[in-house]
PDB file of C-alpha atoms in Angstrom:
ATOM      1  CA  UNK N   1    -102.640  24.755  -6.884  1.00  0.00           C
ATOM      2  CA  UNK N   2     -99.390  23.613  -4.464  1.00  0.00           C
ATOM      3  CA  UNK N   3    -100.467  22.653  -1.131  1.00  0.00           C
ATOM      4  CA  UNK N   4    -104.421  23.233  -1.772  1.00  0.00           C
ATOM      5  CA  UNK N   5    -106.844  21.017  -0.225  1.00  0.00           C
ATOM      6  CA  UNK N   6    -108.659  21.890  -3.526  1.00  0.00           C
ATOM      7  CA  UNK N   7    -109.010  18.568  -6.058  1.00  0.00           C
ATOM      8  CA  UNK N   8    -107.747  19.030  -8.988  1.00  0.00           C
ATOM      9  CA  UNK N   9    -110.648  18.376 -10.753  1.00  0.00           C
ATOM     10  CA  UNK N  10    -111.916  21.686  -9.254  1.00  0.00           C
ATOM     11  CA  UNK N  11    -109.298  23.613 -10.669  1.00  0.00           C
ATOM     12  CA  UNK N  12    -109.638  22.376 -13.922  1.00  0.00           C
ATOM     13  CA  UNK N  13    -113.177  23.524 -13.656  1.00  0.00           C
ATOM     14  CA  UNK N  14    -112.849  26.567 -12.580  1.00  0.00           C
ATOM     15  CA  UNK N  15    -109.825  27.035 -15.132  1.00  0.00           C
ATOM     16  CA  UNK N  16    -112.283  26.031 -17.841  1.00  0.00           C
ATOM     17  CA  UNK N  17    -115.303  28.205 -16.210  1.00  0.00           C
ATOM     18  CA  UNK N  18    -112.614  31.363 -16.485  1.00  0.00           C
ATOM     19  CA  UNK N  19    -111.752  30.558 -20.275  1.00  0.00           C
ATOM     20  CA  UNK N  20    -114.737  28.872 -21.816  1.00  0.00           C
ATOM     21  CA  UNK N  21    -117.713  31.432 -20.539  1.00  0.00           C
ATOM     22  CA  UNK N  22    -119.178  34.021 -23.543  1.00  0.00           C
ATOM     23  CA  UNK N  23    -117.890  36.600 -20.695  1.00  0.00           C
ATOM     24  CA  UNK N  24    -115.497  36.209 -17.399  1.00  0.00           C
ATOM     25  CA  UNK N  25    -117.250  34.658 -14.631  1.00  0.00           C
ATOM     26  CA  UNK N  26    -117.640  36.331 -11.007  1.00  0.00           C
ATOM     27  CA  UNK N  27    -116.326  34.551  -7.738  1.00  0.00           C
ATOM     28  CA  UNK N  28    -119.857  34.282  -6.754  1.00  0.00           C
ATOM     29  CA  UNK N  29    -120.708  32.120  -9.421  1.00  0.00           C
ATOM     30  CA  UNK N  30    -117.779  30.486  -9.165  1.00  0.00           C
ATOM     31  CA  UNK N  31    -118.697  29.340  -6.029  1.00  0.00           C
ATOM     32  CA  UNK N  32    -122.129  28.406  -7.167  1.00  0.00           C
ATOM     33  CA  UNK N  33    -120.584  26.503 -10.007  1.00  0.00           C
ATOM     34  CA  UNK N  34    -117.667  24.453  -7.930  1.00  0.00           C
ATOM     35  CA  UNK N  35    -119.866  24.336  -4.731  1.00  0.00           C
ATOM     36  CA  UNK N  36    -117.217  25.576  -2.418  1.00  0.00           C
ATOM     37  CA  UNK N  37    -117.118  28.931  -0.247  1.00  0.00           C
ATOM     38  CA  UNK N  38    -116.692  32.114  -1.386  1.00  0.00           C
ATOM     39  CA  UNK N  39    -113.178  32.610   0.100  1.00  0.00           C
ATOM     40  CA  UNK N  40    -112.323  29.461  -2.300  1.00  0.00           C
ATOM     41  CA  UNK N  41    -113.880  30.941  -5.069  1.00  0.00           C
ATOM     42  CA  UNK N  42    -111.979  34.086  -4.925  1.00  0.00           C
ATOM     43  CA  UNK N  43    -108.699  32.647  -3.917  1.00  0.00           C
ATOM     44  CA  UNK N  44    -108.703  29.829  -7.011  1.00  0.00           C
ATOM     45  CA  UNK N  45    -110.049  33.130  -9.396  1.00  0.00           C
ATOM     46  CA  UNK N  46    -107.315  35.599  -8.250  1.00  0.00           C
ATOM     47  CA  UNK N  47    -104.458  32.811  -8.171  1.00  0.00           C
ATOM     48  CA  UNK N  48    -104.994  32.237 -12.129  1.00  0.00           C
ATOM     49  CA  UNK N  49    -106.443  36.130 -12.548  1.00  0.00           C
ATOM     50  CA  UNK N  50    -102.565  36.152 -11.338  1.00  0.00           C
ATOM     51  CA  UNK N  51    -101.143  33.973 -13.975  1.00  0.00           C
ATOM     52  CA  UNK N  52    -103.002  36.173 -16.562  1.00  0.00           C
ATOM     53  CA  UNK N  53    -101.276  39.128 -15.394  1.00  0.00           C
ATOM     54  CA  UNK N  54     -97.615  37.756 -15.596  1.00  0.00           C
ATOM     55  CA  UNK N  55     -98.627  35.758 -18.792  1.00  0.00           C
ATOM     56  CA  UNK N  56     -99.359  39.033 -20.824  1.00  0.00           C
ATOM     57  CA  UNK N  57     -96.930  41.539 -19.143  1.00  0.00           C
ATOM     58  CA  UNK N  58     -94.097  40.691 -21.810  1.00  0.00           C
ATOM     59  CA  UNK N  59     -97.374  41.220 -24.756  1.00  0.00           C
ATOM     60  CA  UNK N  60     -95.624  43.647 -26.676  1.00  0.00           C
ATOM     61  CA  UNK N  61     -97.445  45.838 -29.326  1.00  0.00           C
ATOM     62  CA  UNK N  62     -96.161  46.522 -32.674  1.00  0.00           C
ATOM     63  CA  UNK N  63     -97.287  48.302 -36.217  1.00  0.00           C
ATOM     64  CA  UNK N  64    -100.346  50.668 -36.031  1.00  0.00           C
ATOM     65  CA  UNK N  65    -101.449  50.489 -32.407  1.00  0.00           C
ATOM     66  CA  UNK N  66    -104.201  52.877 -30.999  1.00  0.00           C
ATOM     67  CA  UNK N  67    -104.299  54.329 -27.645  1.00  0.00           C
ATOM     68  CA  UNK N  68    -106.454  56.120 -25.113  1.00  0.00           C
ATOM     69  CA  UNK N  69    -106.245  57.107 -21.537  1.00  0.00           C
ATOM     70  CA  UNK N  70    -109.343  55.326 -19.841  1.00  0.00           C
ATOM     71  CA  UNK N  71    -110.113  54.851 -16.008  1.00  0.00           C
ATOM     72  CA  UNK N  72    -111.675  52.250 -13.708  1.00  0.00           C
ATOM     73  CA  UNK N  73    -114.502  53.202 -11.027  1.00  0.00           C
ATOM     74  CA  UNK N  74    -115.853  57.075 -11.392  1.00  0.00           C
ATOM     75  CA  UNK N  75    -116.134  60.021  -8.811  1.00  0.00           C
ATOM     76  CA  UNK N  76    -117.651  59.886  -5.238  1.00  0.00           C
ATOM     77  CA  UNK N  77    -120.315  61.962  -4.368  1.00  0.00           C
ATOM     78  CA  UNK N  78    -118.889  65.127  -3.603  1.00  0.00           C
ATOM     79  CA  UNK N  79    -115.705  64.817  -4.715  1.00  0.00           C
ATOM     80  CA  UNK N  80    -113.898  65.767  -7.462  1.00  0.00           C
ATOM     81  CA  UNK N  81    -114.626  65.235 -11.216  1.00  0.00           C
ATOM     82  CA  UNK N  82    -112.584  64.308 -13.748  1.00  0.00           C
ATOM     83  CA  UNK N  83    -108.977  62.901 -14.887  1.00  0.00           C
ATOM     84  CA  UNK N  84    -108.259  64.344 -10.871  1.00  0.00           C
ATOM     85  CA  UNK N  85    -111.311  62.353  -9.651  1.00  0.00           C
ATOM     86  CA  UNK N  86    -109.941  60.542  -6.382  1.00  0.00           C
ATOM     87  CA  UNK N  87    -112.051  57.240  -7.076  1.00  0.00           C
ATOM     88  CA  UNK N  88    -110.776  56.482 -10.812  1.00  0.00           C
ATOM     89  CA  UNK N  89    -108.087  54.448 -11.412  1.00  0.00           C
ATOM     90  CA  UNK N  90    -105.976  56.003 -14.873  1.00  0.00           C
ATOM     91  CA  UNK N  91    -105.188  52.802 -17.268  1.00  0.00           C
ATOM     92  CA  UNK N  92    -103.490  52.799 -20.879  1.00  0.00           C
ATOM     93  CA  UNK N  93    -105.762  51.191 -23.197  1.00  0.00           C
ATOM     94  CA  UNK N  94    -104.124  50.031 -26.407  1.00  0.00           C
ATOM     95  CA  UNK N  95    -105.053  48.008 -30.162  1.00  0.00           C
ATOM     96  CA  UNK N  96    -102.643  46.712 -32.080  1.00  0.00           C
ATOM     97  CA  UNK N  97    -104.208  46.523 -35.590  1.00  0.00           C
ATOM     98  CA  UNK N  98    -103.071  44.816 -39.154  1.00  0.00           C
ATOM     99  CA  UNK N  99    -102.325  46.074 -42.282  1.00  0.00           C
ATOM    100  CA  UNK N 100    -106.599  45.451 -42.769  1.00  0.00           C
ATOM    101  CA  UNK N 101    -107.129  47.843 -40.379  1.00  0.00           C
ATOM    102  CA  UNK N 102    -108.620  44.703 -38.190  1.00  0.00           C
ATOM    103  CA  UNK N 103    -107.319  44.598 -34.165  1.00  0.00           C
ATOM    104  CA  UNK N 104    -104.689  41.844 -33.482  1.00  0.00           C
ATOM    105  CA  UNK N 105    -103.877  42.110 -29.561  1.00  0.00           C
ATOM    106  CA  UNK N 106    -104.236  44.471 -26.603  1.00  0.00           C
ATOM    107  CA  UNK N 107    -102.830  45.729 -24.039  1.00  0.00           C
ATOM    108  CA  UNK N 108    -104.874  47.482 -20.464  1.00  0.00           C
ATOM    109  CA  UNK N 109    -102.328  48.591 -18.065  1.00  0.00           C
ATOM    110  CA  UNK N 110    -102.944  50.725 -14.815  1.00  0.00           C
ATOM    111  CA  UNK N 111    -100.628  53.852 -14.624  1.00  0.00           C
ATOM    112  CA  UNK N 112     -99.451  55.751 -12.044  1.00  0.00           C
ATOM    113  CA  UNK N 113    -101.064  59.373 -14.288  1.00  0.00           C
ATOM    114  CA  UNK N 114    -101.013  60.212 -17.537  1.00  0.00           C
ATOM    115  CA  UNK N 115     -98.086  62.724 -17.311  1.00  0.00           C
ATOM    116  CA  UNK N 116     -95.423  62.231 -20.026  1.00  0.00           C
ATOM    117  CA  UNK N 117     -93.103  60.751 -18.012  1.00  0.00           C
ATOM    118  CA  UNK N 118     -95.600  57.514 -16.214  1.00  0.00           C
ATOM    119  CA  UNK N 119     -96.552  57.419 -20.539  1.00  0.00           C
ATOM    120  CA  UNK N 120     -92.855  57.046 -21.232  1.00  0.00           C
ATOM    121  CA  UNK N 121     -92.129  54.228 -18.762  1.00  0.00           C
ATOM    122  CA  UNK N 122     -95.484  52.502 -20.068  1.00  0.00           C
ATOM    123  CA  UNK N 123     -94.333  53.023 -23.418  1.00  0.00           C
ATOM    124  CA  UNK N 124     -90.684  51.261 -22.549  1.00  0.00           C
ATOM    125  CA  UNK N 125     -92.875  47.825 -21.398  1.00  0.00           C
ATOM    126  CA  UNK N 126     -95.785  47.506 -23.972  1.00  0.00           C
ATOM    127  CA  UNK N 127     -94.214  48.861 -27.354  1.00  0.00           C
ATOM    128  CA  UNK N 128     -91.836  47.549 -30.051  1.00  0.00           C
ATOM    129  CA  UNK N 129     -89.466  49.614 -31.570  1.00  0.00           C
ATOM    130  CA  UNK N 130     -91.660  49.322 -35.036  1.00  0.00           C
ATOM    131  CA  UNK N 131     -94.707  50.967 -33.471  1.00  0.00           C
ATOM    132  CA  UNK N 132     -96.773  53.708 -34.715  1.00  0.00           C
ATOM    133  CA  UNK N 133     -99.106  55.008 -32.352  1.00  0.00           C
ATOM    134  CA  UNK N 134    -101.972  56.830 -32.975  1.00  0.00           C
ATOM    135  CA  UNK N 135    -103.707  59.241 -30.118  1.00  0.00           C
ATOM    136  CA  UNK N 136    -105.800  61.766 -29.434  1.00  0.00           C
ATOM    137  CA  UNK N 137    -104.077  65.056 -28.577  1.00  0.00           C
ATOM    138  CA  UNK N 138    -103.480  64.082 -24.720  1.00  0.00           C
ATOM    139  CA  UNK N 139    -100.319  66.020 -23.794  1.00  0.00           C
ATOM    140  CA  UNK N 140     -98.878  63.016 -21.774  1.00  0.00           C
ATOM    141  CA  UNK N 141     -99.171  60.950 -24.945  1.00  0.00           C
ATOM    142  CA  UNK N 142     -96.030  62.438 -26.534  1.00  0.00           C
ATOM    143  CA  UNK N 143     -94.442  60.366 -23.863  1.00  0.00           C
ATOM    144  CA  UNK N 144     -94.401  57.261 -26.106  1.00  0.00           C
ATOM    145  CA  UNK N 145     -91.475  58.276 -28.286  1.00  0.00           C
ATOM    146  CA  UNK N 146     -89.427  57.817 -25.299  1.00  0.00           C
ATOM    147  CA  UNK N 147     -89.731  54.189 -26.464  1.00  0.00           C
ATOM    148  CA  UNK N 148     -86.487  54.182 -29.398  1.00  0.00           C
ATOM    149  CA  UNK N 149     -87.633  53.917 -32.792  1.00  0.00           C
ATOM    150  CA  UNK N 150     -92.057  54.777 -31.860  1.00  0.00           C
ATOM    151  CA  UNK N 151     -93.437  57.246 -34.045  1.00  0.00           C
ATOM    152  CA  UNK N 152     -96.233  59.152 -32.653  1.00  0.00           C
ATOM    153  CA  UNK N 153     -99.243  60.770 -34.478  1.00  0.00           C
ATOM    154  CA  UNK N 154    -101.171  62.905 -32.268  1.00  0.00           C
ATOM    155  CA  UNK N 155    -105.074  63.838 -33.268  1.00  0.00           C
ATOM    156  CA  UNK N 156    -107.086  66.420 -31.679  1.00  0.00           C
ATOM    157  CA  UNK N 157    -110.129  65.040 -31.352  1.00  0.00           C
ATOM    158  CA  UNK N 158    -111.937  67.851 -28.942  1.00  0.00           C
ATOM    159  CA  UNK N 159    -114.305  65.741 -26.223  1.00  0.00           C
ATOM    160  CA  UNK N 160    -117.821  63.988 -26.345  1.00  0.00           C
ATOM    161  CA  UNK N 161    -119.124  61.908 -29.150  1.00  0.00           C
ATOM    162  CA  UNK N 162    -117.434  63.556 -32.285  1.00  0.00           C
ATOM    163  CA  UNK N 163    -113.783  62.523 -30.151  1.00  0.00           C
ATOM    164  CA  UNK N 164    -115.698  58.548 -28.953  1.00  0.00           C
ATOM    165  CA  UNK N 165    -116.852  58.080 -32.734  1.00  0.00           C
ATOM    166  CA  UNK N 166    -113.392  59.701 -34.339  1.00  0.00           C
ATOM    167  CA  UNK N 167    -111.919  56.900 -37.237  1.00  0.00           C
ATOM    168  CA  UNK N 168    -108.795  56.676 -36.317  1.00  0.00           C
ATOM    169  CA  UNK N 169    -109.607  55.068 -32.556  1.00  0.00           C
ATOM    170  CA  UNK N 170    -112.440  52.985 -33.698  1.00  0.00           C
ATOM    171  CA  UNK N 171    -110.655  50.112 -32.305  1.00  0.00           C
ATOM    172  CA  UNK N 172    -109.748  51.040 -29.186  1.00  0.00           C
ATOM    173  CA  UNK N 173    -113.478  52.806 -28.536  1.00  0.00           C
ATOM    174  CA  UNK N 174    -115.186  49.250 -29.496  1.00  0.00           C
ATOM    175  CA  UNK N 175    -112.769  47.659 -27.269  1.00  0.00           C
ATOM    176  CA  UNK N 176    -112.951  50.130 -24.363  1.00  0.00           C
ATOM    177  CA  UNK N 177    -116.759  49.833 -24.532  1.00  0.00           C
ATOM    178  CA  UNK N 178    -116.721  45.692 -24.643  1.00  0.00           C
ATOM    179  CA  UNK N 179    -114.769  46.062 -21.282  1.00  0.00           C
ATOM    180  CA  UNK N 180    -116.654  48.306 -19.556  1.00  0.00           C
ATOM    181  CA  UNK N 181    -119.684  46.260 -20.423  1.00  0.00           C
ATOM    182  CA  UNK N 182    -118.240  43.393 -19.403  1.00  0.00           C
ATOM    183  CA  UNK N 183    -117.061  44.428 -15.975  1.00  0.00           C
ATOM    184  CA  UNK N 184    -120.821  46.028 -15.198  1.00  0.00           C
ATOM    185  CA  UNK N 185    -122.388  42.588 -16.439  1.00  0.00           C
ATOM    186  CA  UNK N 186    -120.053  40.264 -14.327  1.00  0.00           C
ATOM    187  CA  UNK N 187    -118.956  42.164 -11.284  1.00  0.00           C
ATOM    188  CA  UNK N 188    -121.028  44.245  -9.022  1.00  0.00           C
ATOM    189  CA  UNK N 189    -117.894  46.065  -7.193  1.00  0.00           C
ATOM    190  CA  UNK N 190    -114.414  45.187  -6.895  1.00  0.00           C
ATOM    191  CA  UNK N 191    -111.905  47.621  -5.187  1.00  0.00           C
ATOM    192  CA  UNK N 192    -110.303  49.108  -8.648  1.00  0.00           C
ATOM    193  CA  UNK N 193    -107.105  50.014  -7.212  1.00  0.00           C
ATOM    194  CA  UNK N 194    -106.186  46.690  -5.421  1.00  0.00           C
ATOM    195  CA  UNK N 195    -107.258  44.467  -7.800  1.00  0.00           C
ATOM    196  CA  UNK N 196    -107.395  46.514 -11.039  1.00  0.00           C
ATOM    197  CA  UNK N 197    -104.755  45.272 -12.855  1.00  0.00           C
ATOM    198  CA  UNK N 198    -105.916  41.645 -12.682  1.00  0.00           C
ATOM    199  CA  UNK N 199    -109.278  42.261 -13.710  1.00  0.00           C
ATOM    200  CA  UNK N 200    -108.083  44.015 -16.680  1.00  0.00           C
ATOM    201  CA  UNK N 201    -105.688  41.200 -17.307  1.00  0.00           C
ATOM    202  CA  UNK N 202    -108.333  39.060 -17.191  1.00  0.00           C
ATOM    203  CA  UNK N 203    -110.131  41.024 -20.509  1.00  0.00           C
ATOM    204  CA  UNK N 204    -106.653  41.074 -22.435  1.00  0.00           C
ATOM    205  CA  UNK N 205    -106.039  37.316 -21.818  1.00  0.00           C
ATOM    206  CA  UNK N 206    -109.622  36.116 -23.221  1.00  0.00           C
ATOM    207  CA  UNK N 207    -109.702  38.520 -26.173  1.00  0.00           C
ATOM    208  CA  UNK N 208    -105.959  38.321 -27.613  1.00  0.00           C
ATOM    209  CA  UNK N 209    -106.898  34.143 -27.525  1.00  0.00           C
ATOM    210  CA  UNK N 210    -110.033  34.424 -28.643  1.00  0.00           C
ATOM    211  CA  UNK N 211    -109.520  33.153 -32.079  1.00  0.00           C
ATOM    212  CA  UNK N 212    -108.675  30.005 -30.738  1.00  0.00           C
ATOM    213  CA  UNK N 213    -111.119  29.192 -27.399  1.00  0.00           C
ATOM    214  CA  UNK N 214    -110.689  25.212 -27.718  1.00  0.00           C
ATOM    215  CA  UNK N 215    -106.487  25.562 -26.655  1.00  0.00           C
ATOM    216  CA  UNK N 216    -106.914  28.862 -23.858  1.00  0.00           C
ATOM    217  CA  UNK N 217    -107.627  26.259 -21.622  1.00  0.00           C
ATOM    218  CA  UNK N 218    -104.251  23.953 -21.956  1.00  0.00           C
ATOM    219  CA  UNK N 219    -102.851  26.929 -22.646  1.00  0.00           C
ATOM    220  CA  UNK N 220    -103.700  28.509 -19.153  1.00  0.00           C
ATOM    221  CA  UNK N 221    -103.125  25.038 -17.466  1.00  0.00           C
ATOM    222  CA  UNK N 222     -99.642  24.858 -18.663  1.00  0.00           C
ATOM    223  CA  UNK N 223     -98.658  28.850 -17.638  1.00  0.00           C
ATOM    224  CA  UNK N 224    -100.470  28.142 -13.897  1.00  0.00           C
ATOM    225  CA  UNK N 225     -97.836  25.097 -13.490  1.00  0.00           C
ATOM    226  CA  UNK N 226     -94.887  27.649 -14.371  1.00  0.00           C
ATOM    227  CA  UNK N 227     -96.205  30.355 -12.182  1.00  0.00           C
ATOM    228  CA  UNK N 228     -94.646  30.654  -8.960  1.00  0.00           C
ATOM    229  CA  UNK N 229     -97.282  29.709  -5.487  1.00  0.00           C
ATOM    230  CA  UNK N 230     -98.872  33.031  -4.675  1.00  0.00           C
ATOM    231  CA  UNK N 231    -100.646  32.807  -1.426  1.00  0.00           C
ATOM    232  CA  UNK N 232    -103.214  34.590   0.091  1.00  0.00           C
ATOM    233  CA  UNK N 233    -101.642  37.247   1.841  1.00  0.00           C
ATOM    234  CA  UNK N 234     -99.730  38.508  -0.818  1.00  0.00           C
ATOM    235  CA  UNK N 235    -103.406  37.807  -3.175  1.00  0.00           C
ATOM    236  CA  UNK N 236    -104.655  40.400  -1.015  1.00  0.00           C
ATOM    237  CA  UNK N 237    -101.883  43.224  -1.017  1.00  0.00           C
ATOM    238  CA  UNK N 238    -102.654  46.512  -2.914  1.00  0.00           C
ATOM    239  CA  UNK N 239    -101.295  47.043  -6.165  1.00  0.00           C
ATOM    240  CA  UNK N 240    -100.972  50.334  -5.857  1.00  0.00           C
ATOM    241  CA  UNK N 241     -97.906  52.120  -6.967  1.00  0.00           C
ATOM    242  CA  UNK N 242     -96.549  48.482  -8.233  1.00  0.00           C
TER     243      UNK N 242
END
């Protein structure tokens, strides 16, 4: 918000637009909403998109947490299919669940691949010492242990629906198919590997809040004032291989 010619008042409408909608809200209708341009719109979203991202970076996950290998975008016409696809973006998509069986928090994070070693180094930033995790038989999922103290139990789950409707992941299936529902109802293209990682952000920051809605918005005020000025330029830099 430093140096902005934006009122205030706009930013705590957009800030309460981003927190306070049934699902995230696009910079279009942003713009619609605040009447200002489009460049505003998407500036004032990716600035707090931003905050979300370095809010939830330290979200650690801990007990029974699910995991699956998951991807943004899908394969150009022509090219190649699959994990090797040159148009899908690998992320980590993980549910920490309670001793109900109910989720508690998430965790979406872009990766580099899912080799062992890119697991391993995820592993080191979103897990706890006290973390089981639970995954389908994904070779590049033993990689977790190289977190101290995770234990790992690996399920081979084969491919198709028997693997999407398998028990042990029904968390992070319901969750993976909320997001992807909610990106195809609120954006009509974004570049996945630029701005990924905020987008995704975005989804963990509403849902591991959502049991309390009325104080996200305080909440997100007070973690935008302790964020340091990103401008533009640096809004607009790839994220790739950060």
């Amino acid at each position: 918000m430093e140096a902005t010619k934006l009122p205030l008042r706009k930013w705590f409408l957009g800030m309460y637009l981003m927190t306070q909608s049934k699902n995230a809200i696009s910079s279009l209708e942003l713009k619609r909403q605040l009447g200002v341009s489009y460049k505003t719109a998407w500036t004032m979203k990716h600035k707090l998109l931003e905050v979300m991202v370095q809010r939830e970076t330290a979200r650690v996950l801990e007990g029974r947490v699910e995991i699956d290998d998951a991807y943004l975008g899908g394969e150009r016409t022509g090219g190649k299919r699959g994990r090797g696809s040159e148009n899908k973006v690998p992320f980590v998509a993980a549910v920490e669940t309670n001793e109900k069986g109910h989720p508690i928090f998430i965790r979406l994070n872009m990766v580099k691949s899912f080799k062992k070693e890119d697991i391993q180094v995820w592993a080191k930033e979103a897990l706890a010492a006290s973390a089981t995790v639970v995954s389908d038989g994904l070779w590049g999922f033993r990689g977790v242990t190289g977190q101290e103290g995770v234990l790992h139990q690996a399920h081979v789950t084969g491919h198709g629906k028997k693997a999407a409707t398998h028990p042990q992941f029904r968390w992070v299936n319901t969750m993976l198919g909320n997001l992807k529902r909610s990106l195809a109802g609120t954006y009509h293209a974004f570049n996945f590997s630029k701005y990924g990682a905020r987008y995704l952000a975005e989804f963990q920051y509403r849902f591991n809040r959502r049991f309390n809605l009325a104080s996200m918005l305080p909440r997100l005020l007070y973690a935008a004032a302790l964020t340091k000025p990103v401008p533009l330029r640096i809004l607009r830099v790839s994220e790739v291989g950060s």
